[in-house]
Amino acid sequence: MDGPRISKRSPDDFSSPSASTRYSALVLSLRDDLPKQGDKELIDQLLIALNTPPDQALPAPTHPTIVSELSLLGQWAEVFRKAFNQSELLDWADRRRLDFTTLRIHNGTLEGKVLGQRTLYRFTLADASGWWKVSSVLVFVSQLLDPAELGMAYVGERIDNIARTLPLDRVLAFYGYPIPENRLQAQLMIDELQTAQAFPAIDEAGKSRSLIHAERTQQRLDYQQLADALQALGRFDSLALFRTRLHLTSDSLLARTLKEAAQRLKVIVEDNIVEGLQAATAEYYYDHLKQVVQVLPRREAGEIRSRELRPKTPHTRWEILSRLATKLGTDIYPRSQPEHRRVFEGVQH
């Protein structure tokens, strides 16, 4: 299971035990419900960011994401903001004329520039700058807020960030998610978040239980299988590439969905839902852009043009096939054996 070690604790876990005894059971119950509500609000923001149209690129790691103040991340972000804006820390930074728009804490080290200068300065816990004297709380909180050690920029009134946003990669990393490398990884994360309406659980070792980590491993197997098949072709030949079929053997989302879609296409054809197609004598595939079954011409019968077939009355099985093909963004071939080019498009999406 990959990914950084994630903390399951909230800021309330560090409060005095005696303080909680002063609250009634109802108040404590409502307090416990607030992070769940905040997480759902944050999930809505992530679903919007990740669910991009097929013709658009996935969001960049720096994509600003509005973080609900009620969410677990929002609560820690507020503690981080307060820690970064302690009067003694601000005074220390002002004496050095640091530009707050450039400040960033990474593994306990503060990086930033002096106003009007281009040189990047680094202040460590071991140097003579006095950084260690004003940063103990900030360093502790930043380690909890930034488990992937990506670095956290300054948050506070010294910069223009009214919406209180955080970069997408920091938000995802806090909950054990990586930045998706392709559309299928993004889709798996979308499905997971939509189904659970909550972030993945964290195990006792501090690792995320999200399926995305296993999916990334399986996709690497797809890439390796594709690379091996291309190498076996020898010299590049576009016609040979088109004619060669590749049967994915991994358990990736692409492989599983291709198998399911291929089986549904086979059943549709065999049950004669698409009239005019003789499965035993024709080569065919489902065209996801036109949403038709393309029947390739039979050269031995003197045919020179392909035919486009679709049911007169779309059936539920046809609609499911269309959704699967649209989800993958690729054509569907029988026996789950897409051409090399389609596999490459699938893993890139």
mmCIF file of C-alpha atoms in Angstrom:
data_model
loop_
_atom_site.group_PDB
_atom_site.id
_atom_site.type_symbol
_atom_site.label_atom_id
_atom_site.label_comp_id
_atom_site.label_asym_id
_atom_site.label_seq_id
_atom_site.Cartn_x
_atom_site.Cartn_y
_atom_site.Cartn_z
ATOM 1 C CA MET A 1 0.000 0.000 0.000
ATOM 2 C CA ASP A 2 1.672 3.206 -1.162
ATOM 3 C CA GLY A 3 1.338 6.787 -0.022
ATOM 4 C CA PRO A 4 2.509 8.909 2.905
ATOM 5 C CA ARG A 5 1.664 8.264 6.528
ATOM 6 C CA ILE A 6 -1.596 10.082 7.294
ATOM 7 C CA SER A 7 -2.754 11.419 10.651
ATOM 8 C CA LYS A 8 -6.333 10.655 11.710
ATOM 9 C CA ARG A 9 -6.247 13.189 14.550
ATOM 10 C CA SER A 10 -8.125 16.471 14.650
ATOM 11 C CA PRO A 11 -7.113 19.627 16.541
ATOM 12 C CA ASP A 12 -9.632 18.659 19.249
ATOM 13 C CA ASP A 13 -7.546 15.565 20.011
ATOM 14 C CA PHE A 14 -4.864 17.861 21.415
ATOM 15 C CA SER A 15 -7.209 19.798 23.710
ATOM 16 C CA SER A 16 -7.357 19.284 27.440
ATOM 17 C CA PRO A 17 -9.336 16.130 28.433
ATOM 18 C CA SER A 18 -11.109 18.032 31.192
ATOM 19 C CA ALA A 19 -12.496 20.530 28.696
ATOM 20 C CA SER A 20 -14.636 17.934 26.900
ATOM 21 C CA THR A 21 -16.330 16.888 30.156
ATOM 22 C CA ARG A 22 -18.010 20.283 30.356
ATOM 23 C CA TYR A 23 -20.025 19.631 27.174
ATOM 24 C CA SER A 24 -23.283 17.725 27.018
ATOM 25 C CA ALA A 25 -23.665 14.562 24.932
ATOM 26 C CA LEU A 26 -25.741 16.510 22.396
ATOM 27 C CA VAL A 27 -23.082 19.183 21.981
ATOM 28 C CA LEU A 28 -20.381 16.545 21.586
ATOM 29 C CA SER A 29 -22.488 14.708 18.989
ATOM 30 C CA LEU A 30 -23.031 17.891 17.002
ATOM 31 C CA ARG A 31 -19.320 18.674 17.213
ATOM 32 C CA ASP A 32 -18.510 15.240 15.799
ATOM 33 C CA ASP A 33 -20.972 15.761 12.930
ATOM 34 C CA LEU A 34 -19.413 19.024 11.784
ATOM 35 C CA PRO A 35 -16.220 17.466 10.322
ATOM 36 C CA LYS A 36 -18.359 14.990 8.372
ATOM 37 C CA GLN A 37 -20.384 17.852 6.937
ATOM 38 C CA GLY A 38 -17.187 19.734 6.122
ATOM 39 C CA ASP A 39 -15.629 16.688 4.475
ATOM 40 C CA LYS A 40 -18.699 16.311 2.255
ATOM 41 C CA GLU A 41 -18.437 19.968 1.250
ATOM 42 C CA LEU A 42 -14.767 19.431 0.412
ATOM 43 C CA ILE A 43 -15.577 16.242 -1.508
ATOM 44 C CA ASP A 44 -18.019 18.245 -3.642
ATOM 45 C CA GLN A 45 -15.190 20.631 -4.507
ATOM 46 C CA LEU A 46 -12.880 17.745 -5.419
ATOM 47 C CA LEU A 47 -15.511 16.072 -7.602
ATOM 48 C CA ILE A 48 -15.906 19.290 -9.567
ATOM 49 C CA ALA A 49 -12.145 19.618 -9.998
ATOM 50 C CA LEU A 50 -11.492 15.985 -10.981
ATOM 51 C CA ASN A 51 -14.516 15.439 -13.215
ATOM 52 C CA THR A 52 -13.215 17.268 -16.286
ATOM 53 C CA PRO A 53 -14.653 16.736 -19.802
ATOM 54 C CA PRO A 54 -12.781 14.202 -21.984
ATOM 55 C CA ASP A 55 -11.487 16.966 -24.268
ATOM 56 C CA GLN A 56 -9.943 18.909 -21.381
ATOM 57 C CA ALA A 57 -6.777 18.251 -19.408
ATOM 58 C CA LEU A 58 -6.895 17.041 -15.826
ATOM 59 C CA PRO A 59 -6.479 19.777 -13.201
ATOM 60 C CA ALA A 60 -2.933 20.813 -12.395
ATOM 61 C CA PRO A 61 -1.443 19.987 -8.974
ATOM 62 C CA THR A 62 -1.552 23.717 -8.206
ATOM 63 C CA HIS A 63 -5.288 23.975 -8.977
ATOM 64 C CA PRO A 64 -6.757 26.104 -6.134
ATOM 65 C CA THR A 65 -9.287 24.157 -4.086
ATOM 66 C CA ILE A 66 -11.689 25.786 -1.642
ATOM 67 C CA VAL A 67 -11.377 23.984 1.698
ATOM 68 C CA SER A 68 -14.399 23.900 4.001
ATOM 69 C CA GLU A 69 -13.417 25.225 7.409
ATOM 70 C CA LEU A 70 -15.493 22.445 8.974
ATOM 71 C CA SER A 71 -13.544 19.645 7.296
ATOM 72 C CA LEU A 72 -10.700 17.889 9.072
ATOM 73 C CA LEU A 73 -8.291 19.529 6.648
ATOM 74 C CA GLY A 74 -9.982 22.893 7.162
ATOM 75 C CA GLN A 75 -9.580 22.624 10.919
ATOM 76 C CA TRP A 76 -5.874 21.877 10.635
ATOM 77 C CA ALA A 77 -5.475 24.599 8.003
ATOM 78 C CA GLU A 78 -6.907 27.088 10.485
ATOM 79 C CA VAL A 79 -4.454 25.931 13.160
ATOM 80 C CA PHE A 80 -1.690 26.241 10.566
ATOM 81 C CA ARG A 81 -2.839 29.780 9.697
ATOM 82 C CA LYS A 82 -2.777 30.822 13.342
ATOM 83 C CA ALA A 83 0.641 29.240 13.877
ATOM 84 C CA PHE A 84 2.053 31.041 10.835
ATOM 85 C CA ASN A 85 0.655 34.355 12.094
ATOM 86 C CA GLN A 86 1.918 34.342 15.668
ATOM 87 C CA SER A 87 3.104 37.836 16.541
ATOM 88 C CA GLU A 88 6.658 36.751 17.366
ATOM 89 C CA LEU A 89 6.955 34.891 14.037
ATOM 90 C CA LEU A 90 5.572 37.861 12.074
ATOM 91 C CA ASP A 91 7.960 40.211 13.856
ATOM 92 C CA TRP A 92 10.874 37.889 13.079
ATOM 93 C CA ALA A 93 9.902 37.826 9.383
ATOM 94 C CA ASP A 94 9.317 41.598 9.213
ATOM 95 C CA ARG A 95 12.765 42.311 10.646
ATOM 96 C CA ARG A 96 14.173 40.412 7.669
ATOM 97 C CA ARG A 97 11.771 42.146 5.233
ATOM 98 C CA LEU A 98 10.548 38.775 3.954
ATOM 99 C CA ASP A 99 7.978 38.704 1.148
ATOM 100 C CA PHE A 100 5.039 36.696 2.515
ATOM 101 C CA THR A 101 3.872 35.756 -0.975
ATOM 102 C CA THR A 102 7.060 33.689 -1.331
ATOM 103 C CA LEU A 103 7.169 32.056 2.106
ATOM 104 C CA ARG A 104 6.972 28.251 2.242
ATOM 105 C CA ILE A 105 7.716 25.777 5.009
ATOM 106 C CA HIS A 106 9.088 22.401 3.975
ATOM 107 C CA ASN A 107 10.343 19.771 6.427
ATOM 108 C CA GLY A 108 10.860 22.413 9.095
ATOM 109 C CA THR A 109 12.809 24.732 6.795
ATOM 110 C CA LEU A 110 11.398 28.124 5.837
ATOM 111 C CA GLU A 111 12.025 29.276 2.276
ATOM 112 C CA GLY A 112 11.336 32.766 0.990
ATOM 113 C CA LYS A 113 12.596 35.930 -0.650
ATOM 114 C CA VAL A 114 13.309 39.397 0.658
ATOM 115 C CA LEU A 115 11.030 42.101 -0.714
ATOM 116 C CA GLY A 116 12.338 43.350 -4.040
ATOM 117 C CA GLN A 117 14.994 40.637 -4.335
ATOM 118 C CA ARG A 118 15.202 37.449 -6.407
ATOM 119 C CA THR A 119 17.469 35.419 -4.121
ATOM 120 C CA LEU A 120 15.737 32.546 -2.343
ATOM 121 C CA TYR A 121 16.745 32.281 1.313
ATOM 122 C CA ARG A 122 16.423 29.217 3.521
ATOM 123 C CA PHE A 123 16.145 29.302 7.291
ATOM 124 C CA THR A 124 16.707 26.003 9.095
ATOM 125 C CA LEU A 125 16.178 24.851 12.653
ATOM 126 C CA ALA A 126 19.934 24.503 13.063
ATOM 127 C CA ASP A 127 21.151 27.858 11.737
ATOM 128 C CA ALA A 128 21.772 31.096 13.632
ATOM 129 C CA SER A 129 18.738 32.947 12.235
ATOM 130 C CA GLY A 130 16.583 32.238 15.270
ATOM 131 C CA TRP A 131 13.978 30.477 13.154
ATOM 132 C CA TRP A 132 13.812 27.619 15.652
ATOM 133 C CA LYS A 133 12.744 30.013 18.416
ATOM 134 C CA VAL A 134 9.545 31.151 16.645
ATOM 135 C CA SER A 135 8.572 28.083 14.629
ATOM 136 C CA SER A 136 8.057 25.115 16.971
ATOM 137 C CA VAL A 137 4.239 25.132 16.761
ATOM 138 C CA LEU A 138 4.255 25.828 13.017
ATOM 139 C CA VAL A 139 6.690 23.009 12.298
ATOM 140 C CA PHE A 140 4.586 20.538 14.286
ATOM 141 C CA VAL A 141 1.322 21.527 12.595
ATOM 142 C CA SER A 142 2.844 21.598 9.108
ATOM 143 C CA GLN A 143 4.007 17.993 9.529
ATOM 144 C CA LEU A 144 0.418 16.917 10.227
ATOM 145 C CA LEU A 145 -1.041 19.083 7.473
ATOM 146 C CA ASP A 146 1.532 18.064 4.859
ATOM 147 C CA PRO A 147 2.113 14.281 5.203
ATOM 148 C CA ALA A 148 3.509 14.026 1.665
ATOM 149 C CA GLU A 149 6.132 16.683 2.494
ATOM 150 C CA LEU A 150 5.220 18.811 -0.517
ATOM 151 C CA GLY A 151 5.704 22.065 1.363
ATOM 152 C CA MET A 152 3.095 24.540 2.599
ATOM 153 C CA ALA A 153 2.892 28.188 1.562
ATOM 154 C CA TYR A 154 2.059 30.998 3.948
ATOM 155 C CA VAL A 155 -1.647 31.433 4.709
ATOM 156 C CA GLY A 156 -2.926 34.584 6.337
ATOM 157 C CA GLU A 157 -3.773 38.253 6.078
ATOM 158 C CA ARG A 158 -0.397 39.208 4.586
ATOM 159 C CA ILE A 159 -1.449 37.791 1.185
ATOM 160 C CA ASP A 160 -4.588 37.900 -0.964
ATOM 161 C CA ASN A 161 -6.284 34.528 -0.427
ATOM 162 C CA ILE A 162 -9.758 35.434 0.753
ATOM 163 C CA ALA A 163 -11.295 32.140 -0.341
ATOM 164 C CA ARG A 164 -8.831 30.189 1.809
ATOM 165 C CA THR A 165 -7.799 27.810 -0.947
ATOM 166 C CA LEU A 166 -5.085 25.156 -0.954
ATOM 167 C CA PRO A 167 -3.407 23.546 -3.975
ATOM 168 C CA LEU A 168 -5.127 20.378 -5.174
ATOM 169 C CA ASP A 169 -2.097 18.154 -4.556
ATOM 170 C CA ARG A 170 -1.916 19.258 -0.895
ATOM 171 C CA VAL A 171 -5.617 18.627 -0.385
ATOM 172 C CA LEU A 172 -5.463 15.156 -1.931
ATOM 173 C CA ALA A 173 -2.260 14.227 -0.090
ATOM 174 C CA PHE A 174 -3.806 15.104 3.283
ATOM 175 C CA TYR A 175 -6.398 12.379 2.698
ATOM 176 C CA GLY A 176 -3.942 9.865 1.262
ATOM 177 C CA TYR A 177 -4.581 10.497 -2.434
ATOM 178 C CA PRO A 178 -1.945 11.131 -5.109
ATOM 179 C CA ILE A 179 -2.484 13.509 -7.998
ATOM 180 C CA PRO A 180 -4.125 11.353 -10.720
ATOM 181 C CA GLU A 181 -1.761 10.585 -13.587
ATOM 182 C CA ASN A 182 -4.530 9.931 -16.096
ATOM 183 C CA ARG A 183 -8.278 10.084 -16.521
ATOM 184 C CA LEU A 184 -8.879 6.528 -15.342
ATOM 185 C CA GLN A 185 -7.155 7.201 -12.041
ATOM 186 C CA ALA A 186 -9.244 10.340 -11.644
ATOM 187 C CA GLN A 187 -12.381 8.336 -12.446
ATOM 188 C CA LEU A 188 -11.561 5.738 -9.803
ATOM 189 C CA MET A 189 -11.121 8.486 -7.218
ATOM 190 C CA ILE A 190 -14.392 10.099 -8.305
ATOM 191 C CA ASP A 191 -16.262 6.777 -8.028
ATOM 192 C CA GLU A 192 -14.735 6.116 -4.603
ATOM 193 C CA LEU A 193 -15.630 9.535 -3.211
ATOM 194 C CA GLN A 194 -19.126 9.536 -4.694
ATOM 195 C CA THR A 195 -19.930 6.069 -3.405
ATOM 196 C CA ALA A 196 -18.661 6.546 0.136
ATOM 197 C CA GLN A 197 -19.405 10.267 0.469
ATOM 198 C CA ALA A 198 -16.365 10.221 2.714
ATOM 199 C CA PHE A 199 -12.613 10.079 2.440
ATOM 200 C CA PRO A 200 -10.822 6.704 2.535
ATOM 201 C CA ALA A 201 -10.181 5.154 5.917
ATOM 202 C CA ILE A 202 -6.687 5.205 7.379
ATOM 203 C CA ASP A 203 -5.226 1.972 8.737
ATOM 204 C CA GLU A 204 -3.256 1.565 11.960
ATOM 205 C CA ALA A 205 0.002 2.160 10.089
ATOM 206 C CA GLY A 206 -1.254 5.554 8.925
ATOM 207 C CA LYS A 207 -1.721 4.417 5.316
ATOM 208 C CA SER A 208 -4.727 5.193 3.144
ATOM 209 C CA ARG A 209 -7.048 2.309 2.270
ATOM 210 C CA SER A 210 -7.970 3.909 -1.055
ATOM 211 C CA LEU A 211 -8.051 1.631 -4.096
ATOM 212 C CA ILE A 212 -6.047 4.181 -6.082
ATOM 213 C CA HIS A 213 -2.722 2.799 -4.858
ATOM 214 C CA ALA A 214 -3.460 -0.710 -6.156
ATOM 215 C CA GLU A 215 -4.788 0.814 -9.386
ATOM 216 C CA ARG A 216 -1.507 2.632 -10.005
ATOM 217 C CA THR A 217 0.364 -0.641 -9.543
ATOM 218 C CA GLN A 218 -1.924 -2.434 -12.015
ATOM 219 C CA GLN A 219 -1.576 0.383 -14.551
ATOM 220 C CA ARG A 220 2.188 -0.002 -14.428
ATOM 221 C CA LEU A 221 1.633 -3.623 -15.464
ATOM 222 C CA ASP A 222 -0.447 -2.371 -18.415
ATOM 223 C CA TYR A 223 2.352 -0.042 -19.485
ATOM 224 C CA GLN A 224 4.891 -2.853 -19.250
ATOM 225 C CA GLN A 225 2.695 -5.225 -21.258
ATOM 226 C CA LEU A 226 2.173 -2.555 -23.899
ATOM 227 C CA ALA A 227 5.909 -1.820 -24.060
ATOM 228 C CA ASP A 228 6.711 -5.529 -24.453
ATOM 229 C CA ALA A 229 4.156 -5.908 -27.238
ATOM 230 C CA LEU A 230 5.462 -2.878 -29.120
ATOM 231 C CA GLN A 231 9.026 -4.124 -28.813
ATOM 232 C CA ALA A 232 7.964 -7.497 -30.223
ATOM 233 C CA LEU A 233 6.666 -5.799 -33.373
ATOM 234 C CA GLY A 234 10.189 -4.787 -34.309
ATOM 235 C CA ARG A 235 10.335 -2.045 -36.910
ATOM 236 C CA PHE A 236 7.412 0.368 -36.707
ATOM 237 C CA ASP A 237 4.625 -0.559 -39.094
ATOM 238 C CA SER A 238 1.363 1.348 -38.708
ATOM 239 C CA LEU A 239 -0.660 -1.369 -40.448
ATOM 240 C CA ALA A 240 0.803 -4.103 -38.245
ATOM 241 C CA LEU A 241 0.149 -1.922 -35.211
ATOM 242 C CA PHE A 242 -3.489 -1.533 -36.206
ATOM 243 C CA ARG A 243 -4.000 -5.240 -36.823
ATOM 244 C CA THR A 244 -2.314 -6.462 -33.655
ATOM 245 C CA ARG A 245 -4.559 -7.055 -30.667
ATOM 246 C CA LEU A 246 -3.466 -6.811 -27.048
ATOM 247 C CA HIS A 247 -5.244 -8.675 -24.261
ATOM 248 C CA LEU A 248 -4.591 -6.907 -20.968
ATOM 249 C CA THR A 249 -3.931 -9.344 -18.144
ATOM 250 C CA SER A 250 -3.815 -6.916 -15.211
ATOM 251 C CA ASP A 251 -6.604 -5.999 -12.824
ATOM 252 C CA SER A 252 -6.550 -2.298 -13.716
ATOM 253 C CA LEU A 253 -9.732 -0.309 -14.212
ATOM 254 C CA LEU A 254 -8.973 -0.203 -17.935
ATOM 255 C CA ALA A 255 -8.540 -3.985 -18.179
ATOM 256 C CA ARG A 256 -11.637 -4.755 -16.099
ATOM 257 C CA THR A 257 -13.859 -2.304 -17.935
ATOM 258 C CA LEU A 258 -12.641 -3.461 -21.349
ATOM 259 C CA LYS A 259 -13.468 -7.046 -20.422
ATOM 260 C CA GLU A 260 -16.927 -6.123 -19.212
ATOM 261 C CA ALA A 261 -17.642 -3.953 -22.256
ATOM 262 C CA ALA A 262 -16.359 -6.634 -24.654
ATOM 263 C CA GLN A 263 -18.611 -9.224 -23.033
ATOM 264 C CA ARG A 264 -21.619 -6.927 -23.283
ATOM 265 C CA LEU A 265 -20.845 -6.237 -26.954
ATOM 266 C CA LYS A 266 -20.622 -9.988 -27.585
ATOM 267 C CA VAL A 267 -23.995 -10.624 -25.913
ATOM 268 C CA ILE A 268 -25.642 -7.767 -27.807
ATOM 269 C CA VAL A 269 -24.430 -9.141 -31.132
ATOM 270 C CA GLU A 270 -25.241 -12.769 -30.343
ATOM 271 C CA ASP A 271 -28.762 -11.865 -29.188
ATOM 272 C CA ASN A 272 -29.318 -10.038 -32.476
ATOM 273 C CA ILE A 273 -30.094 -6.759 -30.708
ATOM 274 C CA VAL A 274 -28.230 -5.102 -33.574
ATOM 275 C CA GLU A 275 -30.003 -6.330 -36.674
ATOM 276 C CA GLY A 276 -28.081 -7.045 -39.860
ATOM 277 C CA LEU A 277 -24.896 -8.278 -38.173
ATOM 278 C CA GLN A 278 -23.817 -11.890 -38.517
ATOM 279 C CA ALA A 279 -21.268 -12.314 -35.744
ATOM 280 C CA ALA A 280 -19.834 -15.514 -37.130
ATOM 281 C CA THR A 281 -18.835 -14.002 -40.455
ATOM 282 C CA ALA A 282 -18.036 -10.366 -39.716
ATOM 283 C CA GLU A 283 -15.378 -8.337 -37.974
ATOM 284 C CA TYR A 284 -16.851 -5.550 -35.914
ATOM 285 C CA TYR A 285 -16.276 -3.163 -33.008
ATOM 286 C CA TYR A 286 -18.203 -0.537 -31.073
ATOM 287 C CA ASP A 287 -17.384 3.043 -32.118
ATOM 288 C CA HIS A 288 -17.591 5.140 -28.950
ATOM 289 C CA LEU A 289 -17.685 8.462 -30.792
ATOM 290 C CA LYS A 290 -20.513 7.597 -33.189
ATOM 291 C CA GLN A 291 -22.116 5.151 -30.735
ATOM 292 C CA VAL A 292 -22.612 2.534 -33.424
ATOM 293 C CA VAL A 293 -21.296 -0.911 -34.216
ATOM 294 C CA GLN A 294 -18.855 -0.613 -37.077
ATOM 295 C CA VAL A 295 -18.894 -3.694 -39.337
ATOM 296 C CA LEU A 296 -15.693 -3.981 -41.335
ATOM 297 C CA PRO A 297 -15.962 -4.849 -45.046
ATOM 298 C CA ARG A 298 -15.342 -8.457 -46.102
ATOM 299 C CA ARG A 299 -12.782 -8.293 -48.873
ATOM 300 C CA GLU A 300 -13.476 -11.858 -49.969
ATOM 301 C CA ALA A 301 -17.115 -10.916 -50.577
ATOM 302 C CA GLY A 302 -16.168 -7.860 -52.607
ATOM 303 C CA GLU A 303 -17.193 -5.367 -49.934
ATOM 304 C CA ILE A 304 -15.251 -2.103 -49.799
ATOM 305 C CA ARG A 305 -17.142 -0.029 -47.250
ATOM 306 C CA SER A 306 -17.826 -0.542 -43.585
ATOM 307 C CA ARG A 307 -21.378 -0.457 -42.229
ATOM 308 C CA GLU A 308 -22.734 1.366 -39.212
ATOM 309 C CA LEU A 309 -25.401 -0.453 -37.221
ATOM 310 C CA ARG A 310 -27.373 0.469 -34.143
ATOM 311 C CA PRO A 311 -30.542 -0.955 -32.521
ATOM 312 C CA LYS A 312 -33.811 0.449 -33.766
ATOM 313 C CA THR A 313 -34.853 0.691 -30.140
ATOM 314 C CA PRO A 314 -31.885 1.148 -27.752
ATOM 315 C CA HIS A 315 -31.882 -1.541 -25.089
ATOM 316 C CA THR A 316 -30.606 -1.271 -21.502
ATOM 317 C CA ARG A 317 -27.615 -3.427 -22.442
ATOM 318 C CA TRP A 318 -26.836 -1.074 -25.316
ATOM 319 C CA GLU A 319 -26.988 1.949 -23.027
ATOM 320 C CA ILE A 320 -24.652 0.273 -20.530
ATOM 321 C CA LEU A 321 -22.210 -0.522 -23.336
ATOM 322 C CA SER A 322 -22.317 3.111 -24.440
ATOM 323 C CA ARG A 323 -21.623 4.334 -20.901
ATOM 324 C CA LEU A 324 -18.672 1.978 -20.479
ATOM 325 C CA ALA A 325 -17.134 3.043 -23.801
ATOM 326 C CA THR A 326 -17.652 6.709 -22.984
ATOM 327 C CA LYS A 327 -16.087 6.183 -19.543
ATOM 328 C CA LEU A 328 -12.993 4.675 -21.157
ATOM 329 C CA GLY A 329 -12.929 7.100 -24.057
ATOM 330 C CA THR A 330 -12.072 4.302 -26.475
ATOM 331 C CA ASP A 331 -13.668 1.872 -28.941
ATOM 332 C CA ILE A 332 -14.674 -1.608 -27.777
ATOM 333 C CA TYR A 333 -13.520 -4.725 -29.574
ATOM 334 C CA PRO A 334 -14.837 -8.261 -29.052
ATOM 335 C CA ARG A 335 -12.955 -10.607 -26.700
ATOM 336 C CA SER A 336 -11.468 -7.570 -24.913
ATOM 337 C CA GLN A 337 -8.634 -7.310 -27.413
ATOM 338 C CA PRO A 338 -8.209 -3.659 -28.380
ATOM 339 C CA GLU A 339 -5.552 -2.579 -30.802
ATOM 340 C CA HIS A 340 -2.305 -1.217 -29.351
ATOM 341 C CA ARG A 341 -3.227 2.360 -30.204
ATOM 342 C CA ARG A 342 -6.453 2.135 -28.181
ATOM 343 C CA VAL A 343 -4.701 0.695 -25.142
ATOM 344 C CA PHE A 344 -2.180 3.546 -25.269
ATOM 345 C CA GLU A 345 -5.021 6.075 -25.451
ATOM 346 C CA GLY A 346 -6.759 4.362 -22.557
ATOM 347 C CA VAL A 347 -3.812 4.434 -20.176
ATOM 348 C CA GLN A 348 -2.996 8.013 -21.185
ATOM 349 C CA HIS A 349 -6.561 9.154 -20.492
#
